[in-house]
Amino acid sequence: MKHRLELLATFPIEIIWHENKTIYFSVKKENGIYSLRLHRLFHDAPSPVLEALLRYAVRRDKKAKAIIRQMAHLHFSRNVAEAKPLPPVGSVYDLKEVFDRLLPLVPIEGVSIGWSDRRGRGRLRSITFGTFDHHTRQIRINPILDDEQVPLYFLEYIVYHEMLHALCPSKMDGSGRCTVHSKEFREKERQFPRFVEAKVWEKGCFTFFKKRRQSGRS
Ligand SMILES: [Zn+2]
């Protein structure tokens, strides 16, 4: 059976459905046929969204792009997928304990936390200490912080920051662009009890982690 998108198109198209959430829409034109790789989220999309997909495929229309992004944003913020469970107990720090202690400051629900299984072995130019996945509502913390020489308040600050992401969802402007750290987010972040100390430690941490790595610990 033809998909509604194929019925809407006035030019030859081919659709490949997938579930890759980082590239939810891409288009290629080959031999006069538009090949659309689409995330399943668009399968039952309302017609204006399907029309936007076609407009974007042919004309790279900016307004169409905004509609597509808004649809994806809505989908991923509403549908909570199951997260692969990660261990919260490290060799030094217990993330669940940290999380529970911060919960009165950041009241959130349905969020899990664990040590990430990826350390990021590349060059130490920038380190991602934590991430929050809106899709699975999971906080992942970089295991390089599971270290007795990393002060607890710094780990707490990182966890607090990621918890705020669950509390203050990213905002979207009219062009479909996301602001991850909104003004409201930054204000709440500064309310972390040892914010200044944590920021100071963060500044010097590259040298710290470099030395730790050289000493063969990580
Ligand atoms: Zn952030």
PDB file of C-alpha atoms and ligand atoms in Angstrom:
ATOM      1  CA  MET A   1       0.000   0.000   0.000  1.00  0.00           C
ATOM      2  CA  LYS A   2       1.240   3.447  -0.859  1.00  0.00           C
ATOM      3  CA  HIS A   3       2.059   5.782   1.945  1.00  0.00           C
ATOM      4  CA  ARG A   4       0.170   9.105   2.080  1.00  0.00           C
ATOM      5  CA  LEU A   5       3.441  10.831   1.318  1.00  0.00           C
ATOM      6  CA  GLU A   6       3.692   9.059  -2.019  1.00  0.00           C
ATOM      7  CA  LEU A   7       0.153  10.088  -2.828  1.00  0.00           C
ATOM      8  CA  LEU A   8       0.920  13.705  -1.970  1.00  0.00           C
ATOM      9  CA  ALA A   9       4.066  13.925  -4.054  1.00  0.00           C
ATOM     10  CA  THR A  10       3.788  15.257  -7.565  1.00  0.00           C
ATOM     11  CA  PHE A  11       7.207  13.829  -8.405  1.00  0.00           C
ATOM     12  CA  PRO A  12       8.669  10.333  -8.061  1.00  0.00           C
ATOM     13  CA  ILE A  13       9.775   9.476  -4.546  1.00  0.00           C
ATOM     14  CA  GLU A  14      11.053   6.502  -2.666  1.00  0.00           C
ATOM     15  CA  ILE A  15      10.764   6.207   1.123  1.00  0.00           C
ATOM     16  CA  ILE A  16      13.054   4.338   3.449  1.00  0.00           C
ATOM     17  CA  TRP A  17      11.782   4.176   7.031  1.00  0.00           C
ATOM     18  CA  HIS A  18      14.236   3.905   9.895  1.00  0.00           C
ATOM     19  CA  GLU A  19      14.591   4.546  13.618  1.00  0.00           C
ATOM     20  CA  ASN A  20      17.840   6.453  13.741  1.00  0.00           C
ATOM     21  CA  LYS A  21      17.027   9.398  15.961  1.00  0.00           C
ATOM     22  CA  THR A  22      20.062  11.533  15.241  1.00  0.00           C
ATOM     23  CA  ILE A  23      19.394  11.851  11.512  1.00  0.00           C
ATOM     24  CA  TYR A  24      15.634  11.634  11.407  1.00  0.00           C
ATOM     25  CA  PHE A  25      15.294  13.000   7.903  1.00  0.00           C
ATOM     26  CA  SER A  26      17.600  13.055   4.906  1.00  0.00           C
ATOM     27  CA  VAL A  27      17.010  13.248   1.201  1.00  0.00           C
ATOM     28  CA  LYS A  28      18.952  12.291  -1.896  1.00  0.00           C
ATOM     29  CA  LYS A  29      18.081  12.788  -5.535  1.00  0.00           C
ATOM     30  CA  GLU A  30      19.177  10.106  -7.931  1.00  0.00           C
ATOM     31  CA  ASN A  31      18.093   9.642 -11.549  1.00  0.00           C
ATOM     32  CA  GLY A  32      15.221  12.045 -11.025  1.00  0.00           C
ATOM     33  CA  ILE A  33      13.901  10.138  -8.023  1.00  0.00           C
ATOM     34  CA  TYR A  34      13.841  11.684  -4.571  1.00  0.00           C
ATOM     35  CA  SER A  35      14.934   9.137  -2.027  1.00  0.00           C
ATOM     36  CA  LEU A  36      13.689  10.074   1.439  1.00  0.00           C
ATOM     37  CA  ARG A  37      15.117   8.427   4.530  1.00  0.00           C
ATOM     38  CA  LEU A  38      12.601   9.057   7.253  1.00  0.00           C
ATOM     39  CA  HIS A  39      12.296   8.269  10.910  1.00  0.00           C
ATOM     40  CA  ARG A  40       9.178   6.266  11.820  1.00  0.00           C
ATOM     41  CA  LEU A  41       7.910   9.273  13.757  1.00  0.00           C
ATOM     42  CA  PHE A  42       6.712  10.757  10.455  1.00  0.00           C
ATOM     43  CA  HIS A  43       4.754   7.671   9.502  1.00  0.00           C
ATOM     44  CA  ASP A  44       1.481   8.898  10.939  1.00  0.00           C
ATOM     45  CA  ALA A  45       2.281  12.589  10.756  1.00  0.00           C
ATOM     46  CA  PRO A  46      -0.507  15.002   9.846  1.00  0.00           C
ATOM     47  CA  SER A  47      -0.634  16.136   6.224  1.00  0.00           C
ATOM     48  CA  PRO A  48       0.883  19.617   6.774  1.00  0.00           C
ATOM     49  CA  VAL A  49       3.996  17.897   8.125  1.00  0.00           C
ATOM     50  CA  LEU A  50       4.130  15.528   5.163  1.00  0.00           C
ATOM     51  CA  GLU A  51       3.788  18.491   2.835  1.00  0.00           C
ATOM     52  CA  ALA A  52       6.636  20.172   4.674  1.00  0.00           C
ATOM     53  CA  LEU A  53       8.790  17.085   4.122  1.00  0.00           C
ATOM     54  CA  LEU A  54       8.187  17.291   0.393  1.00  0.00           C
ATOM     55  CA  ARG A  55       8.775  21.034   0.267  1.00  0.00           C
ATOM     56  CA  TYR A  56      12.014  20.622   2.127  1.00  0.00           C
ATOM     57  CA  ALA A  57      13.099  17.711  -0.061  1.00  0.00           C
ATOM     58  CA  VAL A  58      12.741  19.759  -3.219  1.00  0.00           C
ATOM     59  CA  ARG A  59      13.400  23.325  -2.192  1.00  0.00           C
ATOM     60  CA  ARG A  60      15.223  23.123   1.162  1.00  0.00           C
ATOM     61  CA  ASP A  61      12.459  25.423   2.329  1.00  0.00           C
ATOM     62  CA  LYS A  62      13.329  27.004   5.703  1.00  0.00           C
ATOM     63  CA  LYS A  63       9.777  27.163   6.998  1.00  0.00           C
ATOM     64  CA  ALA A  64       9.289  23.543   6.072  1.00  0.00           C
ATOM     65  CA  LYS A  65      12.451  22.672   7.976  1.00  0.00           C
ATOM     66  CA  ALA A  66      11.073  24.367  11.086  1.00  0.00           C
ATOM     67  CA  ILE A  67       7.857  22.334  10.878  1.00  0.00           C
ATOM     68  CA  ILE A  68       9.834  19.112  10.500  1.00  0.00           C
ATOM     69  CA  ARG A  69      12.030  19.933  13.474  1.00  0.00           C
ATOM     70  CA  GLN A  70       9.071  20.839  15.625  1.00  0.00           C
ATOM     71  CA  MET A  71       7.418  17.540  14.808  1.00  0.00           C
ATOM     72  CA  ALA A  72      10.572  15.629  15.720  1.00  0.00           C
ATOM     73  CA  HIS A  73      10.992  17.636  18.903  1.00  0.00           C
ATOM     74  CA  LEU A  74       7.414  16.907  19.937  1.00  0.00           C
ATOM     75  CA  HIS A  75       7.841  13.237  19.224  1.00  0.00           C
ATOM     76  CA  PHE A  76      11.078  12.799  21.135  1.00  0.00           C
ATOM     77  CA  SER A  77       9.915  14.812  24.129  1.00  0.00           C
ATOM     78  CA  ARG A  78       6.665  12.827  24.415  1.00  0.00           C
ATOM     79  CA  ASN A  79       7.855   9.327  23.796  1.00  0.00           C
ATOM     80  CA  VAL A  80       9.967   7.905  26.533  1.00  0.00           C
ATOM     81  CA  ALA A  81      11.931   4.943  25.346  1.00  0.00           C
ATOM     82  CA  GLU A  82      13.362   2.405  27.690  1.00  0.00           C
ATOM     83  CA  ALA A  83      16.899   3.144  28.767  1.00  0.00           C
ATOM     84  CA  LYS A  84      19.592   0.544  28.976  1.00  0.00           C
ATOM     85  CA  PRO A  85      20.186   0.406  32.737  1.00  0.00           C
ATOM     86  CA  LEU A  86      23.561   1.706  33.856  1.00  0.00           C
ATOM     87  CA  PRO A  87      25.132   0.962  37.245  1.00  0.00           C
ATOM     88  CA  PRO A  88      24.803   3.879  39.683  1.00  0.00           C
ATOM     89  CA  VAL A  89      27.355   2.497  42.143  1.00  0.00           C
ATOM     90  CA  GLY A  90      30.939   3.275  41.217  1.00  0.00           C
ATOM     91  CA  SER A  91      34.115   2.365  43.032  1.00  0.00           C
ATOM     92  CA  VAL A  92      34.139   5.693  44.903  1.00  0.00           C
ATOM     93  CA  TYR A  93      30.800   7.410  44.417  1.00  0.00           C
ATOM     94  CA  ASP A  94      27.215   6.209  44.406  1.00  0.00           C
ATOM     95  CA  LEU A  95      25.314   8.303  41.874  1.00  0.00           C
ATOM     96  CA  LYS A  96      21.906   7.317  43.181  1.00  0.00           C
ATOM     97  CA  GLU A  97      22.862   8.632  46.592  1.00  0.00           C
ATOM     98  CA  VAL A  98      24.000  11.936  45.068  1.00  0.00           C
ATOM     99  CA  PHE A  99      20.849  12.112  42.961  1.00  0.00           C
ATOM    100  CA  ASP A 100      18.527  11.487  45.928  1.00  0.00           C
ATOM    101  CA  ARG A 101      20.284  14.150  47.982  1.00  0.00           C
ATOM    102  CA  LEU A 102      19.763  16.716  45.219  1.00  0.00           C
ATOM    103  CA  LEU A 103      16.153  15.769  44.583  1.00  0.00           C
ATOM    104  CA  PRO A 104      14.685  18.325  47.031  1.00  0.00           C
ATOM    105  CA  LEU A 105      16.481  21.049  45.039  1.00  0.00           C
ATOM    106  CA  VAL A 106      15.485  19.679  41.638  1.00  0.00           C
ATOM    107  CA  PRO A 107      12.117  17.946  41.930  1.00  0.00           C
ATOM    108  CA  ILE A 108      11.935  15.604  38.930  1.00  0.00           C
ATOM    109  CA  GLU A 109      10.270  12.286  38.288  1.00  0.00           C
ATOM    110  CA  GLY A 110      10.959   9.221  36.202  1.00  0.00           C
ATOM    111  CA  VAL A 111      14.658   9.926  35.690  1.00  0.00           C
ATOM    112  CA  SER A 112      17.347   7.274  36.070  1.00  0.00           C
ATOM    113  CA  ILE A 113      21.063   7.806  36.574  1.00  0.00           C
ATOM    114  CA  GLY A 114      24.166   5.706  36.045  1.00  0.00           C
ATOM    115  CA  TRP A 115      27.823   5.682  35.162  1.00  0.00           C
ATOM    116  CA  SER A 116      28.279   5.784  31.429  1.00  0.00           C
ATOM    117  CA  ASP A 117      30.139   2.914  29.839  1.00  0.00           C
ATOM    118  CA  ARG A 118      31.956   5.308  27.566  1.00  0.00           C
ATOM    119  CA  ARG A 119      34.878   7.162  28.989  1.00  0.00           C
ATOM    120  CA  GLY A 120      35.774   9.033  25.833  1.00  0.00           C
ATOM    121  CA  ARG A 121      39.331   8.032  25.139  1.00  0.00           C
ATOM    122  CA  GLY A 122      40.101  10.745  22.654  1.00  0.00           C
ATOM    123  CA  ARG A 123      42.255  13.750  23.305  1.00  0.00           C
ATOM    124  CA  LEU A 124      41.453  15.726  26.401  1.00  0.00           C
ATOM    125  CA  ARG A 125      40.422  18.890  24.662  1.00  0.00           C
ATOM    126  CA  SER A 126      36.954  18.892  26.052  1.00  0.00           C
ATOM    127  CA  ILE A 127      35.293  16.424  28.346  1.00  0.00           C
ATOM    128  CA  THR A 128      31.614  15.660  28.511  1.00  0.00           C
ATOM    129  CA  PHE A 129      31.046  14.975  32.181  1.00  0.00           C
ATOM    130  CA  GLY A 130      27.390  14.192  31.918  1.00  0.00           C
ATOM    131  CA  THR A 131      24.470  13.947  29.534  1.00  0.00           C
ATOM    132  CA  PHE A 132      20.728  13.849  29.857  1.00  0.00           C
ATOM    133  CA  ASP A 133      18.817  11.866  27.273  1.00  0.00           C
ATOM    134  CA  HIS A 134      15.330  13.346  26.915  1.00  0.00           C
ATOM    135  CA  HIS A 135      14.212  10.312  25.013  1.00  0.00           C
ATOM    136  CA  THR A 136      15.020   7.750  27.690  1.00  0.00           C
ATOM    137  CA  ARG A 137      15.080  10.232  30.613  1.00  0.00           C
ATOM    138  CA  GLN A 138      18.446   8.896  31.674  1.00  0.00           C
ATOM    139  CA  ILE A 139      21.387  10.800  33.122  1.00  0.00           C
ATOM    140  CA  ARG A 140      24.766   9.348  32.218  1.00  0.00           C
ATOM    141  CA  ILE A 141      27.851  10.448  34.086  1.00  0.00           C
ATOM    142  CA  ASN A 142      31.390  10.054  32.779  1.00  0.00           C
ATOM    143  CA  PRO A 143      33.249   7.486  34.916  1.00  0.00           C
ATOM    144  CA  ILE A 144      36.379   9.648  35.030  1.00  0.00           C
ATOM    145  CA  LEU A 145      34.537  11.415  37.860  1.00  0.00           C
ATOM    146  CA  ASP A 146      34.459   8.210  39.895  1.00  0.00           C
ATOM    147  CA  ASP A 147      37.744   9.149  41.471  1.00  0.00           C
ATOM    148  CA  GLU A 148      38.579   9.901  45.104  1.00  0.00           C
ATOM    149  CA  GLN A 149      40.484  12.979  43.987  1.00  0.00           C
ATOM    150  CA  VAL A 150      37.469  14.471  42.272  1.00  0.00           C
ATOM    151  CA  PRO A 151      35.722  16.499  44.958  1.00  0.00           C
ATOM    152  CA  LEU A 152      32.209  15.357  45.783  1.00  0.00           C
ATOM    153  CA  TYR A 153      30.825  18.885  45.284  1.00  0.00           C
ATOM    154  CA  PHE A 154      32.047  18.839  41.686  1.00  0.00           C
ATOM    155  CA  LEU A 155      30.342  15.529  40.953  1.00  0.00           C
ATOM    156  CA  GLU A 156      27.230  16.916  42.664  1.00  0.00           C
ATOM    157  CA  TYR A 157      27.358  19.987  40.468  1.00  0.00           C
ATOM    158  CA  ILE A 158      27.528  17.852  37.308  1.00  0.00           C
ATOM    159  CA  VAL A 159      24.599  15.695  38.454  1.00  0.00           C
ATOM    160  CA  TYR A 160      22.655  18.838  39.452  1.00  0.00           C
ATOM    161  CA  HIS A 161      23.229  20.329  35.980  1.00  0.00           C
ATOM    162  CA  GLU A 162      21.934  17.199  34.242  1.00  0.00           C
ATOM    163  CA  MET A 163      18.948  17.036  36.594  1.00  0.00           C
ATOM    164  CA  LEU A 164      18.101  20.609  35.604  1.00  0.00           C
ATOM    165  CA  HIS A 165      17.894  19.446  31.996  1.00  0.00           C
ATOM    166  CA  ALA A 166      15.078  17.134  33.067  1.00  0.00           C
ATOM    167  CA  LEU A 167      13.396  19.994  34.923  1.00  0.00           C
ATOM    168  CA  CYS A 168      13.798  22.703  32.270  1.00  0.00           C
ATOM    169  CA  PRO A 169      13.178  21.142  28.878  1.00  0.00           C
ATOM    170  CA  SER A 170      14.913  22.845  25.988  1.00  0.00           C
ATOM    171  CA  LYS A 171      13.006  25.706  24.442  1.00  0.00           C
ATOM    172  CA  MET A 172      12.332  25.975  20.757  1.00  0.00           C
ATOM    173  CA  ASP A 173      12.165  29.222  18.836  1.00  0.00           C
ATOM    174  CA  GLY A 174      10.139  29.999  15.742  1.00  0.00           C
ATOM    175  CA  SER A 175      12.782  28.701  13.381  1.00  0.00           C
ATOM    176  CA  GLY A 176      12.843  25.340  15.086  1.00  0.00           C
ATOM    177  CA  ARG A 177      16.139  25.922  16.835  1.00  0.00           C
ATOM    178  CA  CYS A 178      16.596  24.577  20.359  1.00  0.00           C
ATOM    179  CA  THR A 179      17.999  26.501  23.289  1.00  0.00           C
ATOM    180  CA  VAL A 180      19.355  23.923  25.647  1.00  0.00           C
ATOM    181  CA  HIS A 181      20.587  26.252  28.376  1.00  0.00           C
ATOM    182  CA  SER A 182      17.840  28.829  28.652  1.00  0.00           C
ATOM    183  CA  LYS A 183      18.059  31.918  30.829  1.00  0.00           C
ATOM    184  CA  GLU A 184      15.844  30.178  33.346  1.00  0.00           C
ATOM    185  CA  PHE A 185      18.200  27.184  33.280  1.00  0.00           C
ATOM    186  CA  ARG A 186      21.275  29.327  33.932  1.00  0.00           C
ATOM    187  CA  GLU A 187      19.558  31.096  36.829  1.00  0.00           C
ATOM    188  CA  LYS A 188      18.641  27.815  38.476  1.00  0.00           C
ATOM    189  CA  GLU A 189      22.139  26.500  37.869  1.00  0.00           C
ATOM    190  CA  ARG A 190      23.638  29.361  39.846  1.00  0.00           C
ATOM    191  CA  GLN A 191      21.510  28.324  42.808  1.00  0.00           C
ATOM    192  CA  PHE A 192      23.647  25.230  43.263  1.00  0.00           C
ATOM    193  CA  PRO A 193      25.017  25.649  46.813  1.00  0.00           C
ATOM    194  CA  ARG A 194      28.696  25.357  45.830  1.00  0.00           C
ATOM    195  CA  PHE A 195      28.385  26.761  42.342  1.00  0.00           C
ATOM    196  CA  VAL A 196      31.401  29.080  42.512  1.00  0.00           C
ATOM    197  CA  GLU A 197      33.694  26.402  43.950  1.00  0.00           C
ATOM    198  CA  ALA A 198      32.529  23.886  41.354  1.00  0.00           C
ATOM    199  CA  LYS A 199      33.232  26.347  38.545  1.00  0.00           C
ATOM    200  CA  VAL A 200      36.694  27.040  39.905  1.00  0.00           C
ATOM    201  CA  TRP A 201      37.440  23.321  40.058  1.00  0.00           C
ATOM    202  CA  GLU A 202      36.101  22.868  36.550  1.00  0.00           C
ATOM    203  CA  LYS A 203      38.530  25.492  35.264  1.00  0.00           C
ATOM    204  CA  GLY A 204      41.542  23.610  36.527  1.00  0.00           C
ATOM    205  CA  CYS A 205      40.258  20.157  35.771  1.00  0.00           C
ATOM    206  CA  PHE A 206      41.883  19.678  32.358  1.00  0.00           C
ATOM    207  CA  THR A 207      45.337  19.690  33.914  1.00  0.00           C
ATOM    208  CA  PHE A 208      44.039  17.422  36.647  1.00  0.00           C
ATOM    209  CA  PHE A 209      42.621  14.824  34.263  1.00  0.00           C
ATOM    210  CA  LYS A 210      45.664  14.985  32.032  1.00  0.00           C
ATOM    211  CA  LYS A 211      47.892  14.184  34.987  1.00  0.00           C
ATOM    212  CA  ARG A 212      45.562  11.398  36.119  1.00  0.00           C
ATOM    213  CA  ARG A 213      45.704   9.916  32.659  1.00  0.00           C
ATOM    214  CA  GLN A 214      49.476  10.156  32.483  1.00  0.00           C
ATOM    215  CA  SER A 215      49.766   8.417  35.828  1.00  0.00           C
ATOM    216  CA  GLY A 216      47.920   5.583  34.131  1.00  0.00           C
ATOM    217  CA  ARG A 217      44.798   5.630  36.167  1.00  0.00           C
ATOM    218  CA  SER A 218      42.286   6.075  33.385  1.00  0.00           C
TER     219      SER A 218
HETATM  220 ZN    ZN B   1      23.798  21.192  29.827  1.00  0.00          ZN
END
